[in-house]
Amino acid sequence: MAAPFLELGSHDRRRRDWIFPALLGVSHGTGSKNRSGVKVVVLAGGQGSRLLEETRHRPKPLVTIGERPILWHIMNHYAHFGFKDFVVAVGHGGTAIKNYFEQELRLQGDLKLDFSTGTGERLNKKTVSWSVELVETGKSTPTGGRLRQLRKRLSETFFLTWSDGLSNVDISKLLDFHRA
């Protein structure tokens, strides 16, 4: 197999694909084998100034593609490869991101509401098996400062991605390459 992760070992400040390479054409792996112990850090605190038309009323991680926010698509991609423990470093727009996850958790699946009694019940629970920590890291804190604030939550090996970086990278192969 050709080495698609050629530049992964060294950080190039001009590129944002240090640990999460951009579209490299790697096909999906075998699926959701549980890869516990390796957390995924998502930096979701930027102002989204390059997407101003879309981010005027919502933070960049919540800009939708289809019916879901970019942030959900990124997390779902990692979960497909078994990485289901997430630490989301929120800053600008943090309240909206927290509200999204709280609402997603409460409203998943089908609901039955009885307006005559004011009660409701969940009929089925269509859910993802993710663990998500939403951590306030400051509205203007740079990347290094955000990571420093998260260090007690992380093990030696973790993934780092931005909340606007979609890809089709085989995350399991990426980790294996990193560990080789």
PDB file of C-alpha atoms in Angstrom:
ATOM      1  CA  MET A   1       0.000   0.000   0.000  1.00  0.00           C
ATOM      2  CA  ALA A   2       1.287   3.450  -0.842  1.00  0.00           C
ATOM      3  CA  ALA A   3       1.840   5.672   2.190  1.00  0.00           C
ATOM      4  CA  PRO A   4      -1.006   8.228   2.053  1.00  0.00           C
ATOM      5  CA  PHE A   5       0.137   9.814   5.317  1.00  0.00           C
ATOM      6  CA  LEU A   6       3.554  10.904   4.078  1.00  0.00           C
ATOM      7  CA  GLU A   7       3.732  14.200   5.955  1.00  0.00           C
ATOM      8  CA  LEU A   8       1.973  13.065   9.125  1.00  0.00           C
ATOM      9  CA  GLY A   9       5.034  12.780  11.343  1.00  0.00           C
ATOM     10  CA  SER A  10       5.917  16.457  11.322  1.00  0.00           C
ATOM     11  CA  HIS A  11       3.655  19.413  11.870  1.00  0.00           C
ATOM     12  CA  ASP A  12       3.584  21.916   9.035  1.00  0.00           C
ATOM     13  CA  ARG A  13       2.088  25.181  10.326  1.00  0.00           C
ATOM     14  CA  ARG A  14       0.754  26.067   6.865  1.00  0.00           C
ATOM     15  CA  ARG A  15      -1.337  22.882   6.744  1.00  0.00           C
ATOM     16  CA  ARG A  16      -4.221  21.996   9.044  1.00  0.00           C
ATOM     17  CA  ASP A  17      -3.888  18.247   8.542  1.00  0.00           C
ATOM     18  CA  TRP A  18      -1.331  17.437  11.226  1.00  0.00           C
ATOM     19  CA  ILE A  19      -3.304  14.610  12.837  1.00  0.00           C
ATOM     20  CA  PHE A  20      -6.490  14.674  10.764  1.00  0.00           C
ATOM     21  CA  PRO A  21      -5.420  14.772   7.112  1.00  0.00           C
ATOM     22  CA  ALA A  22      -7.742  16.368   4.617  1.00  0.00           C
ATOM     23  CA  LEU A  23      -9.296  14.335   1.819  1.00  0.00           C
ATOM     24  CA  LEU A  24      -6.665  11.760   0.969  1.00  0.00           C
ATOM     25  CA  GLY A  25      -8.848   9.230  -0.810  1.00  0.00           C
ATOM     26  CA  VAL A  26      -8.568   6.513   1.854  1.00  0.00           C
ATOM     27  CA  SER A  27     -11.549   4.176   1.864  1.00  0.00           C
ATOM     28  CA  HIS A  28     -13.560   3.361   4.987  1.00  0.00           C
ATOM     29  CA  GLY A  29     -12.392   0.496   7.155  1.00  0.00           C
ATOM     30  CA  THR A  30     -14.283  -2.412   8.608  1.00  0.00           C
ATOM     31  CA  GLY A  31     -16.566  -0.442  10.884  1.00  0.00           C
ATOM     32  CA  SER A  32     -17.219   0.325  14.502  1.00  0.00           C
ATOM     33  CA  LYS A  33     -14.877  -1.922  16.491  1.00  0.00           C
ATOM     34  CA  ASN A  34     -14.656  -0.276  19.921  1.00  0.00           C
ATOM     35  CA  ARG A  35     -11.397   1.670  20.198  1.00  0.00           C
ATOM     36  CA  SER A  36     -11.858   2.907  23.752  1.00  0.00           C
ATOM     37  CA  GLY A  37      -9.072   4.760  25.480  1.00  0.00           C
ATOM     38  CA  VAL A  38      -8.307   6.983  22.499  1.00  0.00           C
ATOM     39  CA  LYS A  39     -10.284  10.195  22.725  1.00  0.00           C
ATOM     40  CA  VAL A  40     -11.102  12.555  19.912  1.00  0.00           C
ATOM     41  CA  VAL A  41     -10.601  16.244  20.664  1.00  0.00           C
ATOM     42  CA  VAL A  42     -12.670  18.562  18.493  1.00  0.00           C
ATOM     43  CA  LEU A  43     -11.729  22.239  18.529  1.00  0.00           C
ATOM     44  CA  ALA A  44     -15.069  24.026  18.156  1.00  0.00           C
ATOM     45  CA  GLY A  45     -14.379  27.524  19.374  1.00  0.00           C
ATOM     46  CA  GLY A  46     -13.607  29.587  16.298  1.00  0.00           C
ATOM     47  CA  GLN A  47     -15.688  32.463  15.015  1.00  0.00           C
ATOM     48  CA  GLY A  48     -16.170  31.129  11.501  1.00  0.00           C
ATOM     49  CA  SER A  49     -15.303  34.423   9.863  1.00  0.00           C
ATOM     50  CA  ARG A  50     -14.639  32.776   6.467  1.00  0.00           C
ATOM     51  CA  LEU A  51     -18.205  31.421   6.459  1.00  0.00           C
ATOM     52  CA  LEU A  52     -19.812  34.644   7.623  1.00  0.00           C
ATOM     53  CA  GLU A  53     -22.928  34.183   5.525  1.00  0.00           C
ATOM     54  CA  GLU A  54     -23.584  30.823   7.225  1.00  0.00           C
ATOM     55  CA  THR A  55     -22.261  31.705  10.687  1.00  0.00           C
ATOM     56  CA  ARG A  56     -24.101  34.948  11.228  1.00  0.00           C
ATOM     57  CA  HIS A  57     -26.788  33.154  13.280  1.00  0.00           C
ATOM     58  CA  ARG A  58     -25.039  29.947  14.363  1.00  0.00           C
ATOM     59  CA  PRO A  59     -21.491  28.836  15.180  1.00  0.00           C
ATOM     60  CA  LYS A  60     -19.442  27.210  12.423  1.00  0.00           C
ATOM     61  CA  PRO A  61     -19.626  23.650  13.892  1.00  0.00           C
ATOM     62  CA  LEU A  62     -23.427  23.828  13.612  1.00  0.00           C
ATOM     63  CA  VAL A  63     -23.531  24.800   9.924  1.00  0.00           C
ATOM     64  CA  THR A  64     -25.535  21.998   8.368  1.00  0.00           C
ATOM     65  CA  ILE A  65     -24.735  19.603   5.582  1.00  0.00           C
ATOM     66  CA  GLY A  66     -27.913  17.750   4.744  1.00  0.00           C
ATOM     67  CA  GLU A  67     -29.921  17.610   7.945  1.00  0.00           C
ATOM     68  CA  ARG A  68     -26.983  17.445  10.369  1.00  0.00           C
ATOM     69  CA  PRO A  69     -24.294  19.903  11.504  1.00  0.00           C
ATOM     70  CA  ILE A  70     -20.695  19.554  10.333  1.00  0.00           C
ATOM     71  CA  LEU A  71     -19.723  18.660  13.912  1.00  0.00           C
ATOM     72  CA  TRP A  72     -22.084  15.664  13.910  1.00  0.00           C
ATOM     73  CA  HIS A  73     -20.685  14.415  10.581  1.00  0.00           C
ATOM     74  CA  ILE A  74     -17.115  14.601  11.915  1.00  0.00           C
ATOM     75  CA  MET A  75     -18.024  12.738  15.101  1.00  0.00           C
ATOM     76  CA  ASN A  76     -20.008  10.141  13.186  1.00  0.00           C
ATOM     77  CA  HIS A  77     -16.981   9.515  10.961  1.00  0.00           C
ATOM     78  CA  TYR A  78     -14.765   8.817  13.979  1.00  0.00           C
ATOM     79  CA  ALA A  79     -17.479   6.662  15.568  1.00  0.00           C
ATOM     80  CA  HIS A  80     -17.659   4.568  12.379  1.00  0.00           C
ATOM     81  CA  PHE A  81     -14.094   3.473  13.179  1.00  0.00           C
ATOM     82  CA  GLY A  82     -14.859   2.821  16.861  1.00  0.00           C
ATOM     83  CA  PHE A  83     -13.647   6.121  18.343  1.00  0.00           C
ATOM     84  CA  LYS A  84     -16.647   7.224  20.397  1.00  0.00           C
ATOM     85  CA  ASP A  85     -15.184   9.267  23.270  1.00  0.00           C
ATOM     86  CA  PHE A  86     -15.210  12.940  22.346  1.00  0.00           C
ATOM     87  CA  VAL A  87     -13.960  16.068  24.069  1.00  0.00           C
ATOM     88  CA  VAL A  88     -15.330  19.148  22.354  1.00  0.00           C
ATOM     89  CA  ALA A  89     -13.453  22.333  23.250  1.00  0.00           C
ATOM     90  CA  VAL A  90     -16.063  25.067  22.916  1.00  0.00           C
ATOM     91  CA  GLY A  91     -15.494  28.794  22.861  1.00  0.00           C
ATOM     92  CA  HIS A  92     -17.309  31.187  20.554  1.00  0.00           C
ATOM     93  CA  GLY A  93     -20.864  29.826  20.152  1.00  0.00           C
ATOM     94  CA  GLY A  94     -20.370  27.319  22.975  1.00  0.00           C
ATOM     95  CA  THR A  95     -23.877  27.757  24.366  1.00  0.00           C
ATOM     96  CA  ALA A  96     -25.449  26.943  20.998  1.00  0.00           C
ATOM     97  CA  ILE A  97     -23.269  23.836  20.667  1.00  0.00           C
ATOM     98  CA  LYS A  98     -24.241  22.684  24.178  1.00  0.00           C
ATOM     99  CA  ASN A  99     -27.901  23.324  23.386  1.00  0.00           C
ATOM    100  CA  TYR A 100     -27.620  21.248  20.211  1.00  0.00           C
ATOM    101  CA  PHE A 101     -26.252  18.213  22.074  1.00  0.00           C
ATOM    102  CA  GLU A 102     -28.707  18.558  24.953  1.00  0.00           C
ATOM    103  CA  GLN A 103     -31.630  18.741  22.520  1.00  0.00           C
ATOM    104  CA  GLU A 104     -30.255  15.867  20.423  1.00  0.00           C
ATOM    105  CA  LEU A 105     -30.075  13.675  23.533  1.00  0.00           C
ATOM    106  CA  ARG A 106     -33.581  14.551  24.750  1.00  0.00           C
ATOM    107  CA  LEU A 107     -35.354  14.311  21.400  1.00  0.00           C
ATOM    108  CA  GLN A 108     -33.806  11.205  19.809  1.00  0.00           C
ATOM    109  CA  GLY A 109     -36.270   8.572  18.683  1.00  0.00           C
ATOM    110  CA  ASP A 110     -40.050   8.639  18.613  1.00  0.00           C
ATOM    111  CA  LEU A 111     -42.083  10.416  21.285  1.00  0.00           C
ATOM    112  CA  LYS A 112     -45.675  10.004  22.411  1.00  0.00           C
ATOM    113  CA  LEU A 113     -47.161  13.152  23.945  1.00  0.00           C
ATOM    114  CA  ASP A 114     -50.474  13.178  25.813  1.00  0.00           C
ATOM    115  CA  PHE A 115     -51.625  16.792  25.875  1.00  0.00           C
ATOM    116  CA  SER A 116     -54.623  16.013  28.064  1.00  0.00           C
ATOM    117  CA  THR A 117     -52.344  14.909  30.918  1.00  0.00           C
ATOM    118  CA  GLY A 118     -49.237  16.889  30.010  1.00  0.00           C
ATOM    119  CA  THR A 119     -47.091  13.748  29.929  1.00  0.00           C
ATOM    120  CA  GLY A 120     -44.822  12.183  27.402  1.00  0.00           C
ATOM    121  CA  GLU A 121     -42.835   9.036  26.855  1.00  0.00           C
ATOM    122  CA  ARG A 122     -40.079   7.888  24.559  1.00  0.00           C
ATOM    123  CA  LEU A 123     -41.331   5.019  22.395  1.00  0.00           C
ATOM    124  CA  ASN A 124     -37.940   3.934  21.093  1.00  0.00           C
ATOM    125  CA  LYS A 125     -34.510   5.309  21.536  1.00  0.00           C
ATOM    126  CA  LYS A 126     -32.643   5.801  18.278  1.00  0.00           C
ATOM    127  CA  THR A 127     -29.316   6.849  19.635  1.00  0.00           C
ATOM    128  CA  VAL A 128     -25.607   6.879  18.973  1.00  0.00           C
ATOM    129  CA  SER A 129     -23.267   5.355  21.541  1.00  0.00           C
ATOM    130  CA  TRP A 130     -21.011   8.354  21.968  1.00  0.00           C
ATOM    131  CA  SER A 131     -19.619   9.963  25.095  1.00  0.00           C
ATOM    132  CA  VAL A 132     -19.313  13.719  24.617  1.00  0.00           C
ATOM    133  CA  GLU A 133     -17.630  16.154  27.017  1.00  0.00           C
ATOM    134  CA  LEU A 134     -18.301  19.803  26.183  1.00  0.00           C
ATOM    135  CA  VAL A 135     -15.556  21.882  27.786  1.00  0.00           C
ATOM    136  CA  GLU A 136     -15.478  25.694  27.922  1.00  0.00           C
ATOM    137  CA  THR A 137     -11.982  26.739  26.857  1.00  0.00           C
ATOM    138  CA  GLY A 138     -12.536  30.461  26.339  1.00  0.00           C
ATOM    139  CA  LYS A 139     -13.775  32.568  23.469  1.00  0.00           C
ATOM    140  CA  SER A 140     -10.370  33.820  22.324  1.00  0.00           C
ATOM    141  CA  THR A 141      -8.022  31.069  23.547  1.00  0.00           C
ATOM    142  CA  PRO A 142      -5.613  29.855  20.836  1.00  0.00           C
ATOM    143  CA  THR A 143      -5.197  26.152  19.960  1.00  0.00           C
ATOM    144  CA  GLY A 144      -2.299  25.460  22.343  1.00  0.00           C
ATOM    145  CA  GLY A 145      -4.164  27.047  25.249  1.00  0.00           C
ATOM    146  CA  ARG A 146      -7.240  24.939  24.540  1.00  0.00           C
ATOM    147  CA  LEU A 147      -5.177  21.745  24.529  1.00  0.00           C
ATOM    148  CA  ARG A 148      -3.419  22.766  27.716  1.00  0.00           C
ATOM    149  CA  GLN A 149      -6.803  23.122  29.430  1.00  0.00           C
ATOM    150  CA  LEU A 150      -7.797  19.634  28.254  1.00  0.00           C
ATOM    151  CA  ARG A 151      -4.594  17.792  29.147  1.00  0.00           C
ATOM    152  CA  LYS A 152      -5.988  16.156  32.325  1.00  0.00           C
ATOM    153  CA  ARG A 153      -8.832  14.640  30.280  1.00  0.00           C
ATOM    154  CA  LEU A 154      -6.524  13.073  27.691  1.00  0.00           C
ATOM    155  CA  SER A 155      -4.279  10.032  27.552  1.00  0.00           C
ATOM    156  CA  GLU A 156      -0.967   9.891  25.741  1.00  0.00           C
ATOM    157  CA  THR A 157      -2.637   9.098  22.402  1.00  0.00           C
ATOM    158  CA  PHE A 158      -5.569  11.149  21.160  1.00  0.00           C
ATOM    159  CA  PHE A 159      -6.889  12.579  17.932  1.00  0.00           C
ATOM    160  CA  LEU A 160      -7.175  16.306  17.304  1.00  0.00           C
ATOM    161  CA  THR A 161      -9.416  17.838  14.675  1.00  0.00           C
ATOM    162  CA  TRP A 162     -11.098  21.104  13.913  1.00  0.00           C
ATOM    163  CA  SER A 163     -14.874  21.317  13.759  1.00  0.00           C
ATOM    164  CA  ASP A 164     -14.893  22.115  10.056  1.00  0.00           C
ATOM    165  CA  GLY A 165     -12.635  19.406   8.636  1.00  0.00           C
ATOM    166  CA  LEU A 166     -14.570  16.727   6.785  1.00  0.00           C
ATOM    167  CA  SER A 167     -12.706  13.835   5.197  1.00  0.00           C
ATOM    168  CA  ASN A 168     -12.859  10.221   4.136  1.00  0.00           C
ATOM    169  CA  VAL A 169      -9.705   9.139   5.983  1.00  0.00           C
ATOM    170  CA  ASP A 170      -9.579   5.604   7.427  1.00  0.00           C
ATOM    171  CA  ILE A 171      -9.107   6.632  11.058  1.00  0.00           C
ATOM    172  CA  SER A 172      -8.058   3.149  12.203  1.00  0.00           C
ATOM    173  CA  LYS A 173      -5.262   3.046   9.629  1.00  0.00           C
ATOM    174  CA  LEU A 174      -4.239   6.545  10.665  1.00  0.00           C
ATOM    175  CA  LEU A 175      -3.854   5.428  14.287  1.00  0.00           C
ATOM    176  CA  ASP A 176      -1.976   2.279  13.244  1.00  0.00           C
ATOM    177  CA  PHE A 177       0.376   4.410  11.123  1.00  0.00           C
ATOM    178  CA  HIS A 178       0.926   6.781  14.046  1.00  0.00           C
ATOM    179  CA  ARG A 179       1.763   3.902  16.380  1.00  0.00           C
ATOM    180  CA  ALA A 180       4.130   2.140  13.922  1.00  0.00           C
TER     181      ALA A 180
END
